[in-house]
Amino acid sequence: MQTFLRNPHLRRFGISFLVMELVALMTGPPGSTQTPTAGFRGSFFEASSFYGLFRTQRWVVFLALAVVVFAIWSGWLTQGSVIRTTTSKALTYPRAVTQRKPVRWSLLGVALIVALLLPRIVDDAFWHSAMTEQIGVFVLLATGLNVVVGFAGLLDLGYVAFYAIGAYTTAWITGSLPTPAPFHGHFDPFVAIPVAIVIVMVAGILLGAPTLRLRGDYLAIVTLGFGEIVTIFANNLYGITGGSQGSGPIPHPVLHVGPLHYVWSLKPVPYYYLLLVFLVIFLIAFSLLEHSRIGRAWTAIREDEVAAESVGINPLKYKVMAFAIGASTAGFAGVVTASQSNNVFPSSFTLQSSINILVLVIFGGMGSIFGVVVGAIIIQVAYSYLLHTPPQGYQSADLYMYLGALLVLMMIFRPSGLIPSRRRQREMVLSKAGEGHMDEVLTGDTP
Amino acid sequence: MMLDVQEATVRYGAITALHGISFQINEGEIVTLLGANGAGKTTTLRMLSGLHAPSSGAIFFEGADITNVKAHDFSAMGISHVPEGRRIFPQMTVEENLEMGAFKRSSAYHDDMSRMYETFPILKDRRKQLGANLSGGEQQMLAIARALMAQPRLLLLDEPSMGLAPMIVETIFRIIADIRKQGTTVFVVEQNAAQALRLADRGYVMENGRIVFSDTAQNLLHDERVRAVYLGESVES
C-alpha cells in the first residue's frame, strides 16, 4: 500500500482528481439548511454535457477534466523546460523591440489614438459607462497607488481614503453637503479639481508625517486604520457629510473658457475624455518623476534605508512626498466619480476597494507605470465583462474568488507582476535570496 | 580639534550601551577604535553618524554642536559614514551608487567621479554592473567611494575589513591611508586590531561601553594589555 501511494504518477493523478472534484463542488448548486446534501448531489450526480460531446453525470465530466489536467501536468514535467524557455524567449523578444525608442513612442501613440477613438469603436451604453467608472477611474487610482507602493515601497492599505476625501471635497465645494460650502458658494466641479488635489495632498502629509517613521507591517496597519476612520467619519458625521444617506445632488462640470463651451451631463463618454486628459498628464508627470532626483531617492530608500540616510536622504521627507503625490490622482478620481455619479455615498469607499486597487498594482507590476496601467485595464475589463454577461449562476461575490485565484497563480508564477519594472523584479529575486535590504524590518538598524 | 565627544552616554531603553565616553579626533589624523564584540564600537559609530542620539553629553564637530543633528544631515555637514556591512544599493549600478553618494551636492561632481575611478580602478571596469553582483571587496570599495563622493572632511568607517580576504583587506587599508593623504580625516572602527593599529596614528580601546585607555597606535601595538586581549598571536608573526 505504501509503495502504491508513493507512485508519483498515481499521486499526481490523485491530486488532479481531488482538485477537479473540488471544482465540481464549487461550481455546483448551493445546498440549503433543509437538505444539506442537495449541494453534493447536485454537484456530482446531475446530468451534464461535456462540451456537447456526451451527456453524463457531473462527476464523470470532472473525472475527464482530471485526466486532462493530469496529462498536462505530466507533459509539463517532462517537456516543461522546453516550454518554459520557448515562452520566455517569446516574451523577451517583444521587450527587446519595445525598448527601442522609436518603437516605444509609436506604440504609445497608437495606444493613445485607440484610447481616443475607443468610445466610437465600442458603441455600447454599458461599455461606455464601464470605460469611465470602472476602467478609467481605477487605472487612475492604480497609477497613484503605484507611486506609494511601487516607487517608495510603502504598503498603503487605506488608499481609498484619499479617493473618499476627493469625492467629499467635490460635494463640499459644490454646496451639496449639509455643511455649507466655503464662502457659501456653489462652485463648479472644475474648481473642485485643484482644491481636491490640494486637500488630499495635505491629507497625505498629515497622515504621513507622524506615521511614516514606522516600517513595513506597522505602516500597513496604520494606513488600514486611516482608511477605516475616513469611511466611519463619512458614515456617522450626519451634520457634515450627510451620513449613510450620502450627499445631495452634485452638479456636472461646465466649461466656459474662451471659445470652449461644454456642459457635462449624465453621459459617461465626456467624462471618459476628461479622465483621459488627466490620466495622460499624470502618467507623463509620474514617469518624469520616476527618473528625477526624487525618484532616485525613493529607489534608494526602498533598497536600503540606512544607506540612503548615510548619503544624506531624509527618508521621512521623501516618503511623505510619495504619499502626497500618490494621493493626488485619487483626489482627482474622487472629483470625477462624485460629479459623474451625481452623489457620494460612504459605502463606495470600503477597505475592499482599497484592496482592489492594491491588487491592480500588484497584478500589473509594482513600480512599473506601464505594467500597472495594462494590469488595471485587464482586470477592470474582465470585471466589467463579468458584470455585462455573467456566466450562469454567477454572483457578484464570486468575483473575489476568481480574483483570489488569479493572485495566487500570479504569486507562484510571476510574483513581480505582469510587466514588472526591471529594477523591482531584481530586488524581489534578491530579497528572496536573503540579500539586499529591501523591505527589511528593524534588523539591527534600530534597536 | 575636529571632532570632540564629551561624556556621551547612549541608552537603548533600560540598557546603557555607552557610559559617558569622551574622545577627540584631530584634523588629518587616522584614529581607530578597538574593542571586543559588544564593547560599544558600533554604538559609538551610530552615535557619531546621527543614527542614535546620546541621552547625555555632547558632540562637537569643527566647533559646532552636532549632538542632535539627524543622520541624513551629516553628509551635508562634511561627515560621511561607511556603514557596517557595506550597504551599497544592490540594484543600482556602480555609477548610480556613486551618483547617490553625491545626492546632497548641487555642484557638478563628474570630476570627483573620475577621481574615484582613478583611486578604485576596479570600479571603473565594473561601472555598468549592479552593486549586488560585485564581490565583497569591490562592494567595500564602492561603499567607501560612495561616501567620498559627498566630499567629507571626516570619514567614518565601520569594520571595513569584515568578511574580506586578507589580501583585499590589505588593499582597502592602503586606500584608507591614501584617502588621509588627500586630506580627509579618518575614524575607523575595527576588530582586526593589528591591521588597524598599523594604519592609525592613535587608538582608543573600549570595554563594556567605556573607553579604558588610549595612546598612540605605535604604543598600543606594543602594549601588553592590547596584545593579550586583541592581538593574540598576530603581533609575533
XYZ file of C-alpha atoms in Angstrom:
684
model
C 0.000 0.000 0.000
C 2.834 2.391 0.972
C 4.740 1.864 -2.255
C 1.485 2.091 -4.144
C 0.849 5.552 -2.670
C 4.409 6.684 -3.355
C 3.967 6.119 -7.078
C 4.424 9.661 -8.440
C 2.055 9.162 -11.373
C -0.656 7.870 -9.157
C -0.174 10.678 -6.683
C -0.301 13.281 -9.421
C -3.485 11.744 -10.769
C -4.956 11.618 -7.277
C -4.277 15.305 -6.720
C -5.730 16.243 -10.135
C -8.807 14.180 -9.382
C -9.371 15.732 -5.951
C -8.847 19.266 -7.261
C -11.271 18.770 -10.125
C -13.940 17.240 -7.882
C -13.471 20.262 -5.626
C -14.096 22.456 -8.648
C -17.194 20.371 -9.339
C -18.394 21.081 -5.835
C -17.620 24.790 -6.135
C -19.423 25.191 -9.422
C -22.357 23.030 -8.398
C -25.638 24.263 -6.921
C -25.613 25.583 -3.356
C -27.009 23.450 -0.560
C -29.640 24.565 1.894
C -30.265 24.016 5.574
C -33.295 21.812 4.878
C -31.464 19.440 2.558
C -27.782 19.789 3.326
C -26.807 17.048 0.899
C -28.524 18.692 -2.061
C -25.364 20.599 -2.928
C -23.328 17.405 -3.049
C -25.902 15.505 -5.042
C -26.335 18.340 -7.490
C -22.585 18.750 -7.852
C -21.789 15.140 -8.618
C -24.870 13.233 -9.725
C -26.524 15.684 -12.054
C -26.621 15.107 -15.771
C -24.336 17.460 -17.618
C -22.810 17.609 -21.058
C -19.120 17.744 -21.726
C -18.932 20.386 -24.437
C -21.869 18.668 -26.100
C -19.724 15.599 -26.744
C -21.552 13.290 -24.412
C -24.141 13.641 -21.723
C -23.325 12.038 -18.462
C -23.221 12.693 -14.738
C -21.147 15.606 -13.498
C -18.589 13.562 -11.645
C -17.684 11.762 -14.869
C -17.246 15.095 -16.606
C -14.868 16.228 -13.906
C -13.114 12.874 -13.963
C -12.450 13.518 -17.637
C -11.164 17.006 -16.771
C -8.917 15.457 -14.111
C -7.407 13.199 -16.764
C -6.754 16.243 -18.942
C -5.138 18.114 -16.023
C -3.059 15.038 -15.218
C -1.905 14.809 -18.838
C -0.930 18.494 -18.956
C 0.841 18.205 -15.618
C 2.844 15.152 -16.709
C 3.631 16.827 -20.005
C 4.843 19.908 -18.190
C 7.140 17.836 -16.008
C 8.775 16.069 -18.936
C 8.677 18.878 -21.506
C 8.442 21.781 -19.062
C 11.918 23.211 -19.516
C 11.441 23.350 -23.303
C 8.097 25.104 -22.936
C 9.500 27.493 -20.374
C 12.489 28.564 -22.436
C 10.314 28.948 -25.533
C 7.800 31.120 -23.719
C 10.446 33.209 -22.011
C 12.137 33.749 -25.373
C 8.798 34.691 -26.865
C 8.330 37.136 -24.009
C 11.808 38.687 -24.170
C 11.686 39.282 -27.894
C 8.908 41.902 -27.865
C 10.536 43.504 -24.861
C 13.819 43.859 -26.719
C 11.950 45.519 -29.571
C 9.819 47.797 -27.404
C 12.932 49.002 -25.614
C 13.878 50.823 -28.797
C 12.807 54.421 -28.550
C 11.022 54.942 -31.898
C 9.110 51.683 -31.447
C 8.147 52.608 -27.938
C 6.938 56.086 -28.847
C 4.907 54.862 -31.802
C 3.339 52.156 -29.620
C 2.381 54.774 -27.043
C 0.998 56.949 -29.849
C -1.109 54.083 -31.161
C -2.356 53.357 -27.636
C -3.370 56.998 -27.212
C -5.197 57.057 -30.553
C -7.022 53.838 -29.681
C -7.960 55.320 -26.319
C -9.276 58.455 -28.044
C -11.332 56.509 -30.563
C -12.485 53.844 -28.135
C -15.971 55.280 -27.439
C -16.550 55.210 -31.231
C -15.142 51.712 -31.695
C -17.112 50.245 -28.806
C -20.561 51.704 -29.311
C -22.426 50.281 -26.376
C -24.009 52.114 -23.480
C -22.836 49.580 -20.922
C -19.244 49.698 -22.077
C -19.293 53.475 -22.247
C -20.056 53.713 -18.567
C -17.703 50.830 -17.738
C -14.922 52.632 -19.592
C -15.369 55.627 -17.352
C -16.487 54.352 -13.973
C -14.714 51.010 -13.849
C -11.710 51.274 -16.115
C -10.730 54.954 -16.330
C -11.139 55.760 -12.656
C -9.397 52.606 -11.474
C -6.472 52.988 -13.864
C -6.012 56.447 -12.389
C -6.233 55.156 -8.820
C -3.786 52.325 -9.537
C -1.325 54.763 -11.112
C -1.405 56.871 -7.963
C -1.064 53.961 -5.578
C 1.851 52.729 -7.674
C 3.813 55.815 -6.634
C 3.393 54.871 -2.981
C 3.694 51.088 -3.207
C 5.856 50.725 -6.290
C 8.208 53.684 -6.207
C 8.648 54.291 -2.500
C 7.951 50.713 -1.370
C 5.361 51.674 1.261
C 2.398 49.373 1.767
C -0.726 51.532 1.899
C -3.932 49.663 2.766
C -6.058 52.773 3.178
C -5.586 54.411 -0.181
C -9.323 54.657 -0.763
C -9.449 57.275 1.994
C -7.862 59.783 -0.378
C -10.399 58.870 -3.046
C -13.164 59.478 -0.499
C -11.663 62.797 0.556
C -11.528 63.864 -3.099
C -15.159 62.917 -3.658
C -16.388 64.599 -0.465
C -14.380 67.715 -1.244
C -16.250 67.940 -4.535
C -19.559 67.600 -2.758
C -18.484 70.253 -0.270
C -17.209 72.778 -2.835
C -20.324 72.447 -4.971
C -22.523 73.000 -1.934
C -24.067 69.527 -1.899
C -23.249 68.603 1.691
C -25.215 69.573 4.793
C -22.220 71.668 5.791
C -22.124 74.880 3.746
C -19.564 75.351 1.007
C -16.743 77.841 1.587
C -17.980 81.444 1.179
C -21.470 79.900 0.873
C -20.825 79.475 -2.805
C -21.851 76.778 -5.226
C -18.724 76.158 -7.198
C -18.321 74.212 -10.375
C -16.724 70.745 -10.068
C -13.860 72.144 -12.154
C -12.971 74.336 -9.214
C -13.052 71.198 -7.095
C -10.264 69.583 -9.123
C -7.386 71.727 -7.830
C -8.996 72.090 -4.412
C -9.466 68.321 -4.057
C -5.936 67.593 -5.225
C -4.505 70.078 -2.739
C -6.672 68.775 0.098
C -5.771 65.113 -0.485
C -2.100 66.033 -0.695
C -2.390 67.842 2.616
C -4.209 64.790 3.996
C -1.341 62.655 2.710
C 1.164 64.850 4.515
C -0.904 64.907 7.708
C -1.203 61.121 7.675
C 2.334 60.547 6.508
C 4.335 62.841 8.755
C 3.576 61.045 12.022
C 3.199 57.504 10.669
C 5.910 57.091 8.060
C 8.514 56.621 10.765
C 7.021 53.163 11.017
C 8.153 50.440 8.686
C 6.654 47.507 6.868
C 3.760 45.841 8.615
C 3.316 48.605 11.164
C 2.764 51.186 8.454
C 0.282 48.900 6.687
C -1.787 48.634 9.881
C -1.804 52.410 10.420
C -2.903 53.127 6.854
C -5.587 50.464 7.217
C -6.832 52.331 10.264
C -6.778 55.653 8.444
C -8.925 54.234 5.643
C -11.448 52.935 8.141
C -11.523 56.215 10.076
C -12.368 58.215 6.966
C -15.197 55.844 5.979
C -16.591 55.784 9.512
C -16.467 59.583 9.705
C -18.276 59.827 6.378
C -20.863 57.391 7.670
C -21.501 58.972 11.032
C -20.990 62.718 10.793
C -24.558 63.314 9.626
C -24.343 67.045 10.071
C -21.283 67.349 7.868
C -21.286 64.517 5.339
C -24.929 63.512 5.289
C -24.094 60.133 6.818
C -25.127 56.976 5.047
C -27.732 58.949 3.066
C -24.861 60.415 1.113
C -24.618 63.914 -0.257
C -27.189 65.929 -2.140
C -27.066 66.076 -5.918
C -23.713 67.213 -7.216
C -23.795 69.322 -10.364
C -21.958 68.381 -13.544
C -18.987 70.446 -14.576
C -19.440 73.281 -17.018
C -16.616 74.559 -19.180
C -16.572 78.161 -20.433
C -13.027 79.015 -21.346
C -12.612 81.358 -24.286
C -14.128 79.707 -27.333
C -14.624 76.399 -25.493
C -18.104 75.765 -24.172
C -19.198 72.415 -22.906
C -21.671 71.200 -20.334
C -21.149 67.712 -18.972
C -24.237 65.599 -18.350
C -25.035 62.123 -17.088
C -23.460 60.699 -20.237
C -20.246 58.891 -19.396
C -18.239 59.489 -22.600
C -17.405 63.178 -21.943
C -16.186 62.119 -18.510
C -14.099 59.456 -20.184
C -12.302 62.148 -22.166
C -11.866 64.283 -19.065
C -10.279 61.285 -17.313
C -8.102 60.560 -20.309
C -6.694 64.101 -20.408
C -5.763 63.995 -16.747
C -4.509 60.423 -16.955
C -2.073 61.421 -19.694
C -0.900 64.383 -17.612
C -0.424 62.201 -14.518
C 1.357 59.485 -16.485
C 3.803 61.946 -18.017
C 4.392 63.593 -14.638
C 4.975 60.259 -12.881
C 7.344 58.899 -15.483
C 9.366 62.114 -15.316
C 9.287 61.847 -11.540
C 10.496 58.252 -11.612
C 13.765 59.276 -13.253
C 14.174 62.509 -11.330
C 16.157 63.171 -8.194
C 13.063 62.401 -6.147
C 12.591 59.088 -7.942
C 16.190 58.134 -7.276
C 15.756 58.971 -3.609
C 12.698 56.689 -3.492
C 14.669 53.876 -5.089
C 17.473 54.354 -2.592
C 15.085 54.296 0.372
C 13.375 51.197 -0.975
C 16.648 49.388 -1.467
C 18.365 50.330 1.774
C 17.046 52.963 4.107
C 20.145 53.196 6.300
C 22.393 53.634 3.288
C 20.002 56.232 1.914
C 20.276 58.165 5.149
C 24.053 57.930 5.074
C 24.186 59.648 1.685
C 22.018 62.441 3.019
C 18.494 61.456 2.002
C 15.862 62.304 4.583
C 13.676 59.175 4.372
C 10.720 60.727 6.132
C 10.594 63.700 3.772
C 10.640 61.589 0.638
C 8.157 59.056 1.978
C 5.714 61.811 2.884
C 6.245 63.215 -0.600
C 5.375 59.818 -2.103
C 2.217 59.700 -0.007
C 1.121 63.160 -1.059
C 1.953 62.738 -4.753
C 0.357 59.301 -4.872
C -2.784 60.660 -3.256
C -3.192 63.395 -5.874
C -4.624 61.056 -8.530
C -7.105 59.703 -6.006
C -8.227 63.258 -5.305
C -8.899 63.866 -8.979
C -10.591 60.476 -9.403
C -12.825 61.425 -6.477
C -13.924 64.623 -8.233
C -14.802 62.760 -11.426
C -16.671 59.976 -9.653
C -18.607 62.388 -7.481
C -19.756 64.664 -10.265
C -20.385 61.899 -12.769
C -22.461 59.721 -10.461
C -24.130 62.840 -9.103
C -23.693 61.964 -5.444
C -21.316 60.496 -2.870
C -22.017 57.595 -0.536
C -19.685 56.346 2.187
C -20.398 52.791 1.057
C -18.295 53.330 -2.078
C -15.129 53.726 -0.012
C -14.576 50.469 1.813
C -11.495 48.500 2.735
C -12.484 46.183 -0.084
C -11.915 48.916 -2.653
C -8.516 49.748 -1.127
C -7.529 46.132 -1.549
C -8.938 46.026 -5.078
C -6.743 48.947 -6.093
C -3.745 47.292 -4.469
C -4.491 44.116 -6.432
C -4.384 46.133 -9.660
C -0.929 47.442 -8.749
C 0.427 44.051 -7.722
C -1.063 42.352 -10.774
C 0.382 44.863 -13.203
C 3.809 45.012 -11.614
C 4.736 47.270 -8.721
C 6.886 50.185 -9.778
C 6.181 49.820 -13.477
C 3.871 52.572 -14.705
C 3.159 50.811 -17.982
C 2.578 47.475 -16.242
C 0.171 48.963 -13.718
C -1.876 50.675 -16.435
C -2.084 47.495 -18.528
C -2.792 45.320 -15.478
C -5.531 47.642 -14.251
C -7.141 47.699 -17.700
C -7.082 43.892 -17.956
C -8.607 43.294 -14.528
C -11.212 46.031 -14.826
C -12.229 44.905 -18.331
C -12.591 41.336 -17.079
C -14.621 42.593 -14.131
C -16.898 44.651 -16.375
C -17.274 41.699 -18.711
C -18.460 39.545 -15.826
C -20.994 42.253 -14.954
C -22.132 42.551 -18.559
C -22.504 38.875 -19.443
C -22.381 36.929 -16.200
C -21.924 33.172 -16.583
C -24.782 31.021 -15.395
C -25.132 31.082 -11.642
C -22.604 33.912 -11.271
C -22.994 36.054 -8.206
C -21.173 39.318 -7.725
C -19.238 37.933 -4.742
C -17.782 35.221 -6.985
C -15.549 37.884 -8.478
C -13.359 37.796 -5.390
C -12.957 34.051 -5.730
C -11.671 34.485 -9.270
C -9.533 37.447 -8.270
C -8.087 35.467 -5.375
C -7.261 32.511 -7.603
C -5.658 34.856 -10.129
C -3.489 36.441 -7.427
C -2.388 33.063 -6.081
C -1.360 31.997 -9.583
C 0.428 35.325 -10.108
C 2.347 34.967 -6.867
C 3.505 31.487 -7.858
C 4.436 32.094 -11.482
C 5.064 35.789 -11.850
C 5.480 37.353 -8.420
C 6.796 40.660 -9.692
C 3.708 41.323 -11.792
C 2.534 41.178 -15.380
C 5.006 43.700 -16.798
C 7.432 44.231 -13.949
C 9.797 47.127 -13.640
C 13.218 45.649 -14.174
C 14.754 47.013 -11.025
C 11.835 45.946 -8.865
C 11.969 42.430 -10.312
C 15.650 42.075 -9.481
C 15.054 43.405 -5.971
C 12.427 40.735 -5.400
C 14.703 37.929 -6.531
C 17.439 39.271 -4.275
C 15.334 39.698 -1.188
C 14.077 36.151 -1.661
C 17.691 35.005 -1.676
C 18.215 36.948 1.539
C 20.463 39.579 0.011
C 19.882 43.287 -0.068
C 17.872 45.089 2.497
C 14.592 45.597 0.732
C 11.564 45.581 2.996
C 13.811 44.817 5.887
C 12.088 45.458 9.166
C 14.143 46.660 12.083
C 17.020 44.237 11.677
C 19.848 45.779 13.576
C 19.149 49.211 12.157
C 17.019 50.344 15.014
C 17.320 48.896 18.443
C 40.313 69.639 17.178
C 37.973 68.368 14.511
C 35.646 66.127 16.468
C 35.168 66.326 20.210
C 32.982 63.833 22.063
C 32.304 64.830 25.658
C 30.897 62.416 28.228
C 28.460 60.890 25.752
C 26.015 58.342 27.137
C 23.858 56.216 24.883
C 20.971 54.115 26.142
C 18.894 51.506 24.396
C 15.865 51.536 26.635
C 16.992 50.298 30.024
C 20.392 49.179 28.789
C 23.221 51.671 28.818
C 25.498 50.953 25.878
C 27.944 53.815 26.326
C 28.801 55.088 29.793
C 29.854 58.680 29.189
C 32.700 58.250 26.737
C 34.997 61.098 25.700
C 37.458 61.195 22.846
C 38.881 63.556 20.262
C 39.884 63.407 16.625
C 42.272 65.993 15.210
C 42.322 67.155 11.647
C 44.363 64.956 9.317
C 44.545 62.011 11.702
C 43.590 58.403 11.365
C 42.089 57.348 14.658
C 40.970 53.830 15.420
C 38.590 52.466 17.998
C 39.297 48.941 19.193
C 37.245 46.614 21.287
C 35.758 43.163 21.527
C 32.280 42.264 20.329
C 29.687 44.170 22.291
C 32.153 46.692 23.694
C 30.170 49.536 22.132
C 32.145 50.259 18.972
C 29.217 50.142 16.596
C 27.061 52.110 19.012
C 29.749 54.788 19.101
C 29.719 54.998 15.333
C 25.937 55.019 15.188
C 26.027 57.930 17.610
C 28.643 59.723 15.504
C 26.552 59.360 12.368
C 23.355 60.560 13.972
C 21.546 57.228 13.957
C 21.250 57.265 17.712
C 21.390 60.483 19.704
C 23.203 60.417 23.061
C 20.966 60.795 26.104
C 23.562 62.997 27.779
C 26.865 64.543 26.843
C 27.737 66.434 23.718
C 29.448 66.051 20.343
C 31.202 68.942 18.631
C 32.331 68.922 15.015
C 34.603 71.799 13.995
C 33.306 73.730 16.975
C 29.614 73.262 16.165
C 27.337 71.275 18.457
C 26.076 68.284 16.450
C 24.680 66.267 19.345
C 21.140 66.220 17.990
C 21.725 66.538 14.280
C 19.780 63.942 12.273
C 21.593 61.195 10.365
C 20.639 62.494 6.923
C 22.104 65.919 7.646
C 25.558 64.578 8.419
C 26.749 64.199 4.856
C 25.997 67.843 4.077
C 27.984 68.848 7.171
C 31.099 67.047 5.996
C 30.876 63.720 7.828
C 30.413 60.598 5.733
C 29.585 57.234 7.200
C 30.528 53.928 5.575
C 28.070 51.676 7.353
C 28.818 48.236 8.704
C 28.149 45.529 6.127
C 28.831 47.953 3.248
C 25.183 48.586 2.448
C 25.565 49.647 -1.124
C 22.383 49.909 -3.191
C 22.164 46.397 -4.628
C 20.006 47.180 -7.647
C 21.831 50.278 -8.753
C 24.873 50.158 -10.962
C 28.262 51.209 -9.632
C 27.832 54.531 -11.377
C 24.373 55.089 -9.905
C 25.685 54.235 -6.456
C 28.367 56.887 -6.828
C 25.797 59.388 -8.039
C 23.713 58.680 -4.930
C 26.795 59.494 -2.869
C 26.713 62.996 -4.321
C 22.974 63.319 -3.639
C 23.350 66.373 -1.428
C 25.734 68.225 -3.704
C 24.368 70.809 -6.054
C 27.617 71.442 -7.921
C 28.938 69.272 -10.743
C 30.530 66.100 -9.440
C 31.810 64.398 -12.538
C 35.425 65.296 -11.751
C 35.028 63.524 -8.441
C 33.566 60.532 -10.197
C 36.624 60.202 -12.424
C 38.836 60.734 -9.381
C 37.061 57.799 -7.693
C 37.694 55.679 -10.767
C 41.376 56.572 -10.520
C 41.541 55.600 -6.867
C 39.494 52.453 -7.442
C 40.292 51.271 -10.987
C 38.265 48.102 -10.475
C 35.115 50.215 -10.083
C 35.709 51.756 -13.487
C 35.730 48.299 -15.060
C 32.526 47.455 -13.212
C 30.873 50.802 -13.910
C 27.718 49.413 -15.505
C 27.379 46.420 -13.196
C 24.861 46.117 -10.410
C 26.038 46.572 -6.856
C 24.691 43.144 -5.923
C 26.931 41.463 -8.496
C 30.165 42.848 -7.065
C 32.458 40.831 -4.838
C 32.724 41.718 -1.158
C 35.934 43.679 -1.637
C 34.535 45.593 -4.594
C 31.420 46.388 -2.602
C 33.548 47.729 0.238
C 35.463 49.915 -2.208
C 32.206 51.121 -3.690
C 30.869 51.928 -0.225
C 33.990 53.972 0.541
C 33.902 55.687 -2.852
C 30.223 56.487 -2.397
C 30.948 58.062 0.970
C 33.804 60.096 -0.543
C 31.504 61.423 -3.269
C 29.966 63.687 -0.635
C 33.385 65.362 -0.204
C 33.577 64.688 3.507
C 36.159 66.208 5.801
C 35.708 63.315 8.227
C 35.182 59.740 7.061
C 33.727 57.193 9.490
C 34.403 53.562 8.654
C 32.620 50.724 10.414
C 34.501 47.407 10.210
C 35.913 47.873 6.714
C 37.695 44.507 6.854
C 34.649 42.487 7.822
C 34.228 39.325 5.758
C 37.029 40.109 3.336
C 40.056 38.057 2.299
C 43.375 39.209 3.855
C 44.713 40.399 0.521
C 41.660 42.560 -0.093
C 41.892 43.927 3.449
C 45.475 44.937 2.652
C 44.277 46.869 -0.415
C 41.433 48.535 1.464
C 43.738 49.713 4.235
C 46.231 51.060 1.716
C 43.428 53.029 0.117
C 42.365 54.381 3.511
C 45.919 55.628 4.020
C 45.752 57.325 0.604
C 42.471 58.970 1.476
C 44.092 60.543 4.515
C 46.981 61.773 2.376
C 44.429 63.534 0.189
C 43.284 65.458 3.255
C 40.357 63.555 4.722
C 40.397 62.736 8.410
C 39.526 59.101 9.088
C 37.929 57.400 12.069
C 37.917 53.642 11.774
C 36.262 51.052 13.998
C 37.908 47.666 13.631
C 38.037 44.189 15.049
C 41.237 43.492 13.161
C 43.339 45.340 15.747
C 46.770 44.607 14.268
C 45.840 45.975 10.848
C 44.057 48.980 12.274
C 46.920 49.953 14.584
C 49.489 49.706 11.821
C 47.363 52.128 9.809
C 46.308 54.568 12.520
C 48.062 57.414 14.338
C 46.185 56.989 17.582
C 43.836 54.453 19.068
C 41.171 54.172 21.730
C 40.345 50.884 23.430
C 36.792 50.192 24.576
C 35.455 47.712 27.052
C 31.856 47.355 28.234
C 30.811 50.738 26.932
C 33.754 52.660 28.377
C 36.984 53.871 26.877
C 39.553 52.140 29.078
C 42.688 53.653 27.641
C 44.152 55.449 24.667
C 47.588 56.019 23.247
C 49.456 56.392 20.003
C 48.962 53.459 17.684
C 52.650 52.564 17.955
C 52.457 52.304 21.735
C 49.204 50.380 21.663
C 50.693 47.903 19.257
C 53.303 47.090 21.872
C 51.076 47.448 24.895
C 50.877 44.259 26.962
C 47.155 44.578 27.625
C 46.262 45.190 23.995
C 48.499 42.378 22.821
C 46.998 39.970 25.296
C 43.383 40.757 24.582
C 43.135 41.847 20.969
C 46.214 40.806 19.100
C 46.876 37.268 20.270
C 49.490 35.728 18.043
C 49.237 38.160 15.194
C 51.906 40.561 16.509
C 54.553 37.905 16.916
C 54.389 36.846 13.297
